Tab-separated table of C-alpha atoms in Angstrom:
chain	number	residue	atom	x	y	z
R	1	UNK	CA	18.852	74.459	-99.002
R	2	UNK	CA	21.000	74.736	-101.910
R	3	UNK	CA	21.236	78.101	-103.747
R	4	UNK	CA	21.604	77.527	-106.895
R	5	UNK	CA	18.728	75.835	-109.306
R	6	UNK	CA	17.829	75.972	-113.251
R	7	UNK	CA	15.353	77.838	-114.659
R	8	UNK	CA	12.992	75.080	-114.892
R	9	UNK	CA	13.545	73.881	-111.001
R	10	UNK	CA	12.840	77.347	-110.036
R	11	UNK	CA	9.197	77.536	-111.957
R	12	UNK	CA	8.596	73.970	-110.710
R	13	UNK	CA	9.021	75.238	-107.078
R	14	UNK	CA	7.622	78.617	-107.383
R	15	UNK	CA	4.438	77.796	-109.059
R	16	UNK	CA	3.585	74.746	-106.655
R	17	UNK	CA	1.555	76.857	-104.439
R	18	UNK	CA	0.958	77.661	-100.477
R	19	UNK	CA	2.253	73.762	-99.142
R	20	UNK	CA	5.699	74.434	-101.290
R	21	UNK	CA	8.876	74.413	-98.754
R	22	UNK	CA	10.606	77.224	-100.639
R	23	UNK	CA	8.912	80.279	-98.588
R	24	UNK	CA	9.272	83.981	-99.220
R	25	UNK	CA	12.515	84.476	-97.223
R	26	UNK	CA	14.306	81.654	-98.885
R	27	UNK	CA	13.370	82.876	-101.910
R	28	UNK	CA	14.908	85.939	-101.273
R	29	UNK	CA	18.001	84.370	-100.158
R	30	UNK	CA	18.290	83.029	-103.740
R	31	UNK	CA	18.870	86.364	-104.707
R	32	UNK	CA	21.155	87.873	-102.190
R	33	UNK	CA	23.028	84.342	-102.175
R	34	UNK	CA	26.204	85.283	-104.437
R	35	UNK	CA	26.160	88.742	-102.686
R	36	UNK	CA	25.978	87.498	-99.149
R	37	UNK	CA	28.793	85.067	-100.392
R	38	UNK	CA	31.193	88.330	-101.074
R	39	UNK	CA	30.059	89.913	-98.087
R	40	UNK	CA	30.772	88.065	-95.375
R	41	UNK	CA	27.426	86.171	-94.792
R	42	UNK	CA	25.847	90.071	-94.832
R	43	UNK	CA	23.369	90.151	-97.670
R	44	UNK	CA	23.565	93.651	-99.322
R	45	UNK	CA	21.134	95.800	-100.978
R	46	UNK	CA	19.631	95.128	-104.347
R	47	UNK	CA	20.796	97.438	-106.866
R	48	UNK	CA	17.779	98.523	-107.321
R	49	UNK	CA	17.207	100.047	-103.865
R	50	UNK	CA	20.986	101.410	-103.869
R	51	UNK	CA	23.116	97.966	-104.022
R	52	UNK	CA	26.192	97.325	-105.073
R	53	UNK	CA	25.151	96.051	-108.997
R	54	UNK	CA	26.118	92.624	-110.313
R	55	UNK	CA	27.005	93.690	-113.524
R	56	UNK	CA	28.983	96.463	-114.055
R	57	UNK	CA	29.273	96.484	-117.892
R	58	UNK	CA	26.635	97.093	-120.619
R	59	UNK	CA	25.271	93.794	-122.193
R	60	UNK	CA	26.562	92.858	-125.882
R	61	UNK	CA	25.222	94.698	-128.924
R	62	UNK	CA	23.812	93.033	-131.642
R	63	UNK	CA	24.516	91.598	-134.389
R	64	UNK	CA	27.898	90.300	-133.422
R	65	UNK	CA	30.494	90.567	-136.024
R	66	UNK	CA	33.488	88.959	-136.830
R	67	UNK	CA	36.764	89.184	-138.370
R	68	UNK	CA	35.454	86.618	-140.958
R	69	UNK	CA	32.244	88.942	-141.600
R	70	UNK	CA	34.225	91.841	-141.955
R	71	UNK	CA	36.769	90.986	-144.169
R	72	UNK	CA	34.062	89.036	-146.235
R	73	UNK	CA	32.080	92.377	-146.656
R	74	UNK	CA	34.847	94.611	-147.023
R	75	UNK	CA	35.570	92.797	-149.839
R	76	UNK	CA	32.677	92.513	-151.790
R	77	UNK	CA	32.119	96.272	-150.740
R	78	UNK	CA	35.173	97.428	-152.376
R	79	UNK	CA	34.689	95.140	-155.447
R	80	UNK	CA	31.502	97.203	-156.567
R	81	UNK	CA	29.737	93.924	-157.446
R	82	UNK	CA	26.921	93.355	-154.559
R	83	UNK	CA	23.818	91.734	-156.828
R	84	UNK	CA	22.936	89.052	-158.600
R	85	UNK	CA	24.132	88.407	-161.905
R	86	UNK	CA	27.179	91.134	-161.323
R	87	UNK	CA	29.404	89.142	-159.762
R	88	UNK	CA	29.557	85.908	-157.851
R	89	UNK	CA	28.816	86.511	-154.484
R	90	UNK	CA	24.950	86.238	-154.197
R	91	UNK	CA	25.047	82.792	-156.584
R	92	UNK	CA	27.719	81.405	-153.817
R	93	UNK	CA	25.942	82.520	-150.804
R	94	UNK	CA	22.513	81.019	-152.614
R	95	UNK	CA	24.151	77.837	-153.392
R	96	UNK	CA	25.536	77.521	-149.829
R	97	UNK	CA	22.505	78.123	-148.010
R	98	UNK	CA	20.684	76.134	-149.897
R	99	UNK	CA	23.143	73.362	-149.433
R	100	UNK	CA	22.819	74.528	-145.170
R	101	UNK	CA	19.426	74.091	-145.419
R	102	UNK	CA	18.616	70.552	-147.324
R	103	UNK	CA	16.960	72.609	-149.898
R	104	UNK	CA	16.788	72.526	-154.193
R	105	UNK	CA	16.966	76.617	-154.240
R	106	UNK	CA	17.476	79.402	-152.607
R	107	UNK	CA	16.968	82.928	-153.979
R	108	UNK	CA	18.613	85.540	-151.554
R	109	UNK	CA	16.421	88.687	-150.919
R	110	UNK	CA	16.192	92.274	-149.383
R	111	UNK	CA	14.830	90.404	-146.111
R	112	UNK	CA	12.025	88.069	-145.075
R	113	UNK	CA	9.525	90.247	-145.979
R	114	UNK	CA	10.416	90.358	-149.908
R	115	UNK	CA	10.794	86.762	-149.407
R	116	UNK	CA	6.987	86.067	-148.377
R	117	UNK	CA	6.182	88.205	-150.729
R	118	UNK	CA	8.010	86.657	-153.675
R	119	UNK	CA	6.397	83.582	-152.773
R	120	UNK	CA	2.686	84.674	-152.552
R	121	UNK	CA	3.571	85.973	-155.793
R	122	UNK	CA	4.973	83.336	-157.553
R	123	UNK	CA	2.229	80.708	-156.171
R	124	UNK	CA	0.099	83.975	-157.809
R	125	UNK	CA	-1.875	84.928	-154.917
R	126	UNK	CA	-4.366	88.082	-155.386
R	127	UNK	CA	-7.489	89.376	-154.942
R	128	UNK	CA	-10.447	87.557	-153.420
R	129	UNK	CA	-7.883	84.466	-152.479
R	130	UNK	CA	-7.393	83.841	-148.323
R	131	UNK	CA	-4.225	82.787	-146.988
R	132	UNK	CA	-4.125	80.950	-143.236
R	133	UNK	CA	-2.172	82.470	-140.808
R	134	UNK	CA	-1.557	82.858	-137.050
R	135	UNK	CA	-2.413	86.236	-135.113
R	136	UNK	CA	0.769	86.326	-133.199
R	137	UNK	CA	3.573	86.927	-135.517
R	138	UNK	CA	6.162	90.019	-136.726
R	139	UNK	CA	3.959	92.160	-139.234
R	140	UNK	CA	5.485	91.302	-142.316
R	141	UNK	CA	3.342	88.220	-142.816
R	142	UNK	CA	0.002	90.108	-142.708
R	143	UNK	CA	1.767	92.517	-145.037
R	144	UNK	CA	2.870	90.452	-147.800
R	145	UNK	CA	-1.214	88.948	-147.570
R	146	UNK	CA	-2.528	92.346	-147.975
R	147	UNK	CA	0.132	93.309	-150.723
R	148	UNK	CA	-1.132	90.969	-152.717
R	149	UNK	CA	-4.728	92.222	-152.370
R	150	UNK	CA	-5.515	88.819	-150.764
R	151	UNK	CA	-7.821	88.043	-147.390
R	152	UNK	CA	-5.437	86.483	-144.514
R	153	UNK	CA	-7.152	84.042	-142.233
R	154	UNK	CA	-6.157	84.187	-138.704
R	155	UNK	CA	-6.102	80.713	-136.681
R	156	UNK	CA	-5.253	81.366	-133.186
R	157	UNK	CA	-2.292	80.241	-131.250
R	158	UNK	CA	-1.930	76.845	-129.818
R	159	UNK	CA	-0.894	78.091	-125.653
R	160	UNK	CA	1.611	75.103	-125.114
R	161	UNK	CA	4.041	76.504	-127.907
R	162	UNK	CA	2.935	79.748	-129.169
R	163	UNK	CA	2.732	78.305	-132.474
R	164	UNK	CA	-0.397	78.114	-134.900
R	165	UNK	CA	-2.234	75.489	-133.440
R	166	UNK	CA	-2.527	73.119	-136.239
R	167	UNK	CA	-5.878	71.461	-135.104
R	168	UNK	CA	-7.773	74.373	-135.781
R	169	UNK	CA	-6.093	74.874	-139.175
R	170	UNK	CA	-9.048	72.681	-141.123
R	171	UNK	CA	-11.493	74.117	-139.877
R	172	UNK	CA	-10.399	77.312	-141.210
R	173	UNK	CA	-10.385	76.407	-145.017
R	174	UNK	CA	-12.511	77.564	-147.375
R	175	UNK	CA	-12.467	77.099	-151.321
R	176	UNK	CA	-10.886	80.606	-151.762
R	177	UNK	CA	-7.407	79.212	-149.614
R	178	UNK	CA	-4.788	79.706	-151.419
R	179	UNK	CA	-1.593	78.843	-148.850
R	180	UNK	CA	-1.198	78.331	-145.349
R	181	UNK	CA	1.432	79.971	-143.359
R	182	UNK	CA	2.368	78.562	-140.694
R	183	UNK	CA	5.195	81.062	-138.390
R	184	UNK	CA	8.234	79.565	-136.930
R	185	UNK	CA	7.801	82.462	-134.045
R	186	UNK	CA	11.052	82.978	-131.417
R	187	UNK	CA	13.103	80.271	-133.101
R	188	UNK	CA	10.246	77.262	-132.283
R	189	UNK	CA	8.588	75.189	-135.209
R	190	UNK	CA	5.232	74.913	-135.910
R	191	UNK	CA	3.472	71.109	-135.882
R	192	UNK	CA	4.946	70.373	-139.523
R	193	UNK	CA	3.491	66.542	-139.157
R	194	UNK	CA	-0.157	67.976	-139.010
R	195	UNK	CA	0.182	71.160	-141.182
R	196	UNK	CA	1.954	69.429	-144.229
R	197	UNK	CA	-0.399	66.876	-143.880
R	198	UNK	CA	-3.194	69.160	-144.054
R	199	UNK	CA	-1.739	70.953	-146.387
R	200	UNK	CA	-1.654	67.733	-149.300
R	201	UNK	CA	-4.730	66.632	-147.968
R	202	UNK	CA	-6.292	69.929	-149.736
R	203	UNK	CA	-3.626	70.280	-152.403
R	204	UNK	CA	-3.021	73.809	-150.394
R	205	UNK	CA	0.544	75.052	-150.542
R	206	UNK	CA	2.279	75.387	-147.114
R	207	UNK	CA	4.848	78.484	-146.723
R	208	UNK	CA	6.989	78.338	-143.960
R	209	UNK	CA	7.605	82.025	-142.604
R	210	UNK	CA	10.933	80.905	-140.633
R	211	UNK	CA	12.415	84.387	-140.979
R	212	UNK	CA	13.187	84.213	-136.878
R	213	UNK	CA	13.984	80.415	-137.175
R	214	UNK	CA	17.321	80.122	-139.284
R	215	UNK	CA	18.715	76.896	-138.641
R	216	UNK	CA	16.257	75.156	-136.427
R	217	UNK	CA	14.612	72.020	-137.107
R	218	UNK	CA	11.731	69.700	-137.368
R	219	UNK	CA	12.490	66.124	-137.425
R	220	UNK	CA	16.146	66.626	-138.216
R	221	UNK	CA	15.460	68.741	-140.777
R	222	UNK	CA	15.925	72.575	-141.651
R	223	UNK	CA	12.688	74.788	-141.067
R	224	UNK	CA	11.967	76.430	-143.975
R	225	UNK	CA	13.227	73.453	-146.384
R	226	UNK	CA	9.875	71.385	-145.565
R	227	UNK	CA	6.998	73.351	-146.942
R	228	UNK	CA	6.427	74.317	-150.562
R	229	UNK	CA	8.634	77.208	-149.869
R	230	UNK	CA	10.331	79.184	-147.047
């Protein structure tokens, strides 16, 4: 039997049921494997019942940061000049990103959640307007909804992907919707084919939150460039 298998073999096997030819004791030996290998054949201890640990060392911190980062923010630091029309850094980092991203604009921000906001905002979102959004998200985008004195709409996750599930998004308009928010949650997109679509079907204005989803893609293109704003 060989020892070593991906992530995906190992749900495959494990989730087969009672007929499946990886039994409790070789599953074990999946896990004692690498230690028996250092041991003479003699499978020690898990750590957790007194083993000898694996890892020894304390996992990364976060964020990571580089010489490049550092010497970048040392320098505007020093320089006094750290906002928008003092200086020159936020205009290059806004044309830049924009230029990452396949975008017109970009306008940098405190964070995502002055972002959404901005946006609600300046698609002038308020009171007795609903905005269509999914229940599993970071709290920020039921924030910026409330902030703006509007009702937000929840539409339930689709189970495959964790994303807004984008066939119950229709059902879920009324003549008081205002945007739809779809979440790019953990880094995964949202079904932009279907909510775009929905979204010009009903002239409604799509805002992608992709605050955890710099970078990825739909289709080859940047999340967050695809939507009326992002």
């Amino acid at each position: 039997m060989k020892t070593k298998m991906n992530r995906r073999e190992f749900l495959g096997t494990a989730t087969v049921g009672a007929g499946v030819t990886l039994g409790t004791a070789n599953l074990a030996n999946l896990f004692v494997a690498d230690a028996a290998a250092g041991a003479g054949g003699a499978a020690d201890k898990p750590a957790l019942l007194g083993g000898k640990p694996i890892r020894t060392a304390g996992f990364p911190s976060w964020p990571v940061i580089g010489q490049t980062e550092d010497k970048a923010w040392m320098e505007v630091l020093h320089s006094g000049k750290w906002f928008r029309g003092y200086g020159q850094e936020v205009n290059r980092f806004e044309e830049a990103y924009a230029k990452l991203n396949g975008a017109k604009h970009c306008v940098a921000t405190a964070n995502g959640t002055s972002s959404l906001w901005a946006v609600l905002e300046g698609l002038g979102v308020g009171p007795g307007d609903e905005v269509i959004l999914p229940p599993y998200t970071f709290i920020a985008t039921l924030n910026v909804v409330l902030l703006q004195y509007a009702l937000p709409i929840f539409v339930d996750s689709d189970p495959d992907s964790f994303q807004i599930d984008a066939r119950k998004i229709e059902a879920a308009i009324t003549e008081r919707t205002r945007a739809i928010m779809p979440v790019h949650i953990g880094g995964s997109p949202a079904d932009l084919d279907a909510i775009l679509a929905i979204g010009a079907k009903h002239k409604i204005p799509v805002i992608e939150d992709a605050c955890q989803a710099h970078l990825g893609q739909w289709r080859g293109r940047n999340l967050g460039s695809l939507g009326t704003a992002g």
